[in-house]
PDB file of C-alpha atoms in Angstrom:
ATOM      1  CA  MET A1148       0.000   0.000   0.000  1.00  0.00           C
ATOM      2  CA  GLY A1149       2.895   2.344   0.684  1.00  0.00           C
ATOM      3  CA  PHE A1150       4.141   1.944  -2.892  1.00  0.00           C
ATOM      4  CA  LEU A1151       0.786   3.073  -4.300  1.00  0.00           C
ATOM      5  CA  LYS A1152       0.647   6.042  -1.924  1.00  0.00           C
ATOM      6  CA  GLY A1153       4.163   7.032  -2.953  1.00  0.00           C
ATOM      7  CA  CYS A1154       3.419   6.717  -6.680  1.00  0.00           C
ATOM      8  CA  PHE A1155       0.213   8.702  -6.336  1.00  0.00           C
ATOM      9  CA  ALA A1156       2.013  11.456  -4.388  1.00  0.00           C
ATOM     10  CA  ALA A1157       4.754  11.643  -7.032  1.00  0.00           C
ATOM     11  CA  TYR A1158       2.130  11.728  -9.805  1.00  0.00           C
ATOM     12  CA  ILE A1159       0.133  14.534  -8.172  1.00  0.00           C
ATOM     13  CA  THR A1160       3.340  16.502  -7.509  1.00  0.00           C
ATOM     14  CA  VAL A1161       4.427  16.273 -11.145  1.00  0.00           C
ATOM     15  CA  ILE A1162       0.943  17.262 -12.376  1.00  0.00           C
ATOM     16  CA  ILE A1163       0.915  20.316 -10.076  1.00  0.00           C
ATOM     17  CA  ILE A1164       4.399  21.356 -11.217  1.00  0.00           C
ATOM     18  CA  LYS A1165       3.385  21.049 -14.871  1.00  0.00           C
ATOM     19  CA  ILE A1166       0.238  23.105 -14.313  1.00  0.00           C
ATOM     20  CA  ILE A1167       2.189  25.824 -12.472  1.00  0.00           C
ATOM     21  CA  TYR A1168       4.839  25.811 -15.209  1.00  0.00           C
ATOM     22  CA  ASN A1169       2.221  26.220 -17.938  1.00  0.00           C
ATOM     23  CA  LEU A1170       0.424  28.985 -16.028  1.00  0.00           C
ATOM     24  CA  SER A1171       3.657  30.859 -15.330  1.00  0.00           C
ATOM     25  CA  TRP A1172       4.510  30.966 -19.034  1.00  0.00           C
ATOM     26  CA  ARG A1173       0.878  31.794 -19.884  1.00  0.00           C
ATOM     27  CA  HIS A1174       0.553  28.781 -22.134  1.00  0.00           C
ATOM     28  CA  SER A1175      -2.919  27.645 -23.015  1.00  0.00           C
ATOM     29  CA  PHE A1176      -3.120  24.033 -21.944  1.00  0.00           C
ATOM     30  CA  ASP A1177      -6.831  23.279 -22.288  1.00  0.00           C
ATOM     31  CA  HIS A1178      -6.203  20.291 -24.538  1.00  0.00           C
ATOM     32  CA  GLU A1179      -2.860  19.448 -22.986  1.00  0.00           C
ATOM     33  CA  LEU A1180      -4.206  18.716 -19.502  1.00  0.00           C
ATOM     34  CA  ILE A1181      -5.528  15.291 -20.444  1.00  0.00           C
ATOM     35  CA  SER A1182      -2.297  14.343 -22.217  1.00  0.00           C
ATOM     36  CA  ILE A1183      -0.279  15.636 -19.256  1.00  0.00           C
ATOM     37  CA  MET A1184      -2.300  13.448 -16.914  1.00  0.00           C
ATOM     38  CA  ILE A1185      -1.957  10.361 -19.126  1.00  0.00           C
ATOM     39  CA  PHE A1186       1.662  10.626 -20.258  1.00  0.00           C
ATOM     40  CA  SER A1187       3.072  11.639 -16.878  1.00  0.00           C
ATOM     41  CA  TRP A1188       2.898   7.978 -15.871  1.00  0.00           C
ATOM     42  CA  ILE A1189       5.471   7.124 -18.534  1.00  0.00           C
ATOM     43  CA  LEU A1190       8.207   8.929 -16.588  1.00  0.00           C
ATOM     44  CA  ILE A1191       6.826   8.406 -13.098  1.00  0.00           C
ATOM     45  CA  LEU A1192       6.309   4.636 -13.042  1.00  0.00           C
ATOM     46  CA  PRO A1193       9.955   3.619 -13.758  1.00  0.00           C
ATOM     47  CA  GLY A1194      11.104   6.189 -11.208  1.00  0.00           C
ATOM     48  CA  CYS A1195       8.686   4.799  -8.623  1.00  0.00           C
ATOM     49  CA  LEU A1196       9.821   1.230  -9.301  1.00  0.00           C
ATOM     50  CA  LEU A1197      13.430   2.331  -8.926  1.00  0.00           C
ATOM     51  CA  GLY A1198      12.481   4.205  -5.755  1.00  0.00           C
ATOM     52  CA  GLU A1199      10.754   1.126  -4.335  1.00  0.00           C
ATOM     53  CA  LEU A1200      13.810  -0.997  -5.045  1.00  0.00           C
ATOM     54  CA  PHE A1201      16.006   1.608  -3.372  1.00  0.00           C
ATOM     55  CA  TYR A1202      13.629   1.843  -0.401  1.00  0.00           C
ATOM     56  CA  SER A1203      13.504  -1.880   0.235  1.00  0.00           C
ATOM     57  CA  LYS A1204      17.261  -2.446  -0.152  1.00  0.00           C
ATOM     58  CA  VAL A1205      18.919   0.685   1.236  1.00  0.00           C
ATOM     59  CA  VAL A1206      16.822   3.250   3.073  1.00  0.00           C
ATOM     60  CA  LYS A1207      14.085   1.234   4.816  1.00  0.00           C
ATOM     61  CA  ASN A1208      14.991   1.760   8.470  1.00  0.00           C
ATOM     62  CA  LYS A1209      17.389   4.669   8.169  1.00  0.00           C
ATOM     63  CA  ASN A1210      17.142   8.290   9.286  1.00  0.00           C
ATOM     64  CA  ILE A1211      14.652  10.504   7.405  1.00  0.00           C
ATOM     65  CA  ILE A1212      17.381  13.033   6.510  1.00  0.00           C
ATOM     66  CA  LEU A1213      19.462  10.288   4.894  1.00  0.00           C
ATOM     67  CA  GLY A1214      16.377   9.166   2.970  1.00  0.00           C
ATOM     68  CA  LEU A1215      15.611  12.675   1.721  1.00  0.00           C
ATOM     69  CA  ILE A1216      19.189  13.173   0.559  1.00  0.00           C
ATOM     70  CA  THR A1217      19.220   9.751  -1.096  1.00  0.00           C
ATOM     71  CA  TYR A1218      15.951  10.333  -2.939  1.00  0.00           C
ATOM     72  CA  THR A1219      17.003  13.823  -4.026  1.00  0.00           C
ATOM     73  CA  LEU A1220      20.131  12.327  -5.559  1.00  0.00           C
ATOM     74  CA  LEU A1221      18.085   9.475  -7.017  1.00  0.00           C
ATOM     75  CA  GLY A1222      15.791  11.971  -8.763  1.00  0.00           C
ATOM     76  CA  ALA A1223      18.757  13.888 -10.177  1.00  0.00           C
ATOM     77  CA  VAL A1224      20.467  10.708 -11.397  1.00  0.00           C
ATOM     78  CA  TYR A1225      17.202   9.495 -12.958  1.00  0.00           C
ATOM     79  CA  VAL A1226      16.888  12.658 -15.094  1.00  0.00           C
ATOM     80  CA  LEU A1227      20.591  12.549 -15.934  1.00  0.00           C
ATOM     81  CA  PHE A1228      20.151   8.962 -17.125  1.00  0.00           C
ATOM     82  CA  ILE A1229      17.180   9.959 -19.297  1.00  0.00           C
ATOM     83  CA  GLU A1230      19.172  12.863 -20.778  1.00  0.00           C
ATOM     84  CA  VAL A1231      22.155  10.635 -21.541  1.00  0.00           C
ATOM     85  CA  MET A1232      19.925   8.039 -23.200  1.00  0.00           C
ATOM     86  CA  ASP A1233      18.165  10.762 -25.187  1.00  0.00           C
ATOM     87  CA  GLY A1234      21.405  12.547 -26.087  1.00  0.00           C
ATOM     88  CA  ASP A1235      19.960  15.973 -25.231  1.00  0.00           C
ATOM     89  CA  PHE A1236      21.566  18.284 -22.673  1.00  0.00           C
ATOM     90  CA  GLU A1237      19.453  21.474 -22.659  1.00  0.00           C
ATOM     91  CA  LEU A1238      19.955  23.357 -19.430  1.00  0.00           C
ATOM     92  CA  GLY A1239      16.710  25.385 -19.537  1.00  0.00           C
ATOM     93  CA  MET A1240      14.284  22.503 -19.907  1.00  0.00           C
ATOM     94  CA  GLY A1241      16.646  20.306 -17.941  1.00  0.00           C
ATOM     95  CA  MET A1242      16.045  22.325 -14.790  1.00  0.00           C
ATOM     96  CA  TYR A1243      12.298  21.851 -15.242  1.00  0.00           C
ATOM     97  CA  PHE A1244      12.762  18.083 -15.517  1.00  0.00           C
ATOM     98  CA  TYR A1245      15.160  18.052 -12.571  1.00  0.00           C
ATOM     99  CA  ALA A1246      12.603  19.904 -10.430  1.00  0.00           C
ATOM    100  CA  ASN A1247       9.904  17.430 -11.472  1.00  0.00           C
ATOM    101  CA  SER A1248      12.039  14.406 -10.765  1.00  0.00           C
ATOM    102  CA  ILE A1249      13.552  15.594  -7.496  1.00  0.00           C
ATOM    103  CA  LEU A1250      10.243  16.760  -6.016  1.00  0.00           C
ATOM    104  CA  GLY A1251       8.468  13.657  -7.273  1.00  0.00           C
ATOM    105  CA  SER A1252      11.056  11.318  -5.801  1.00  0.00           C
ATOM    106  CA  THR A1253      11.134  13.070  -2.432  1.00  0.00           C
ATOM    107  CA  MET A1254       7.324  13.000  -2.279  1.00  0.00           C
ATOM    108  CA  PHE A1255       7.468   9.298  -3.142  1.00  0.00           C
ATOM    109  CA  TYR A1256       9.841   8.748  -0.230  1.00  0.00           C
ATOM    110  CA  ILE A1257       7.821  10.799   2.254  1.00  0.00           C
ATOM    111  CA  PHE A1258       4.550   9.075   1.413  1.00  0.00           C
ATOM    112  CA  ARG A1259       6.197   5.659   1.096  1.00  0.00           C
ATOM    113  CA  ARG A1260       7.767   6.036   4.511  1.00  0.00           C
ATOM    114  CA  HIS A1261       4.568   6.887   6.386  1.00  0.00           C
TER     115      HIS A1261
END
């Protein structure tokens, strides 16, 4: 049950970040909202599975500060891995993806832990 709570928290966090990002740039995303909600799972689910593996093997009974640091680094490494596989190193959009991944992974950890 903790895995599902963690995945749902990461999913909601990423959706909120994407909505705030679109509103801050005054993009019209009337038709994009449904695609954002559907295709966000493509990036979130592998990250959540990796986070669950990390949680069960490394961070399960450790200090919460160590877990937050570990999951922040895990989120950064996850985006770096995606960028290396894609072959694209744009810094502007990269920061947006890093924020999504880091906040999503820390929310996964917080909700997975409790």
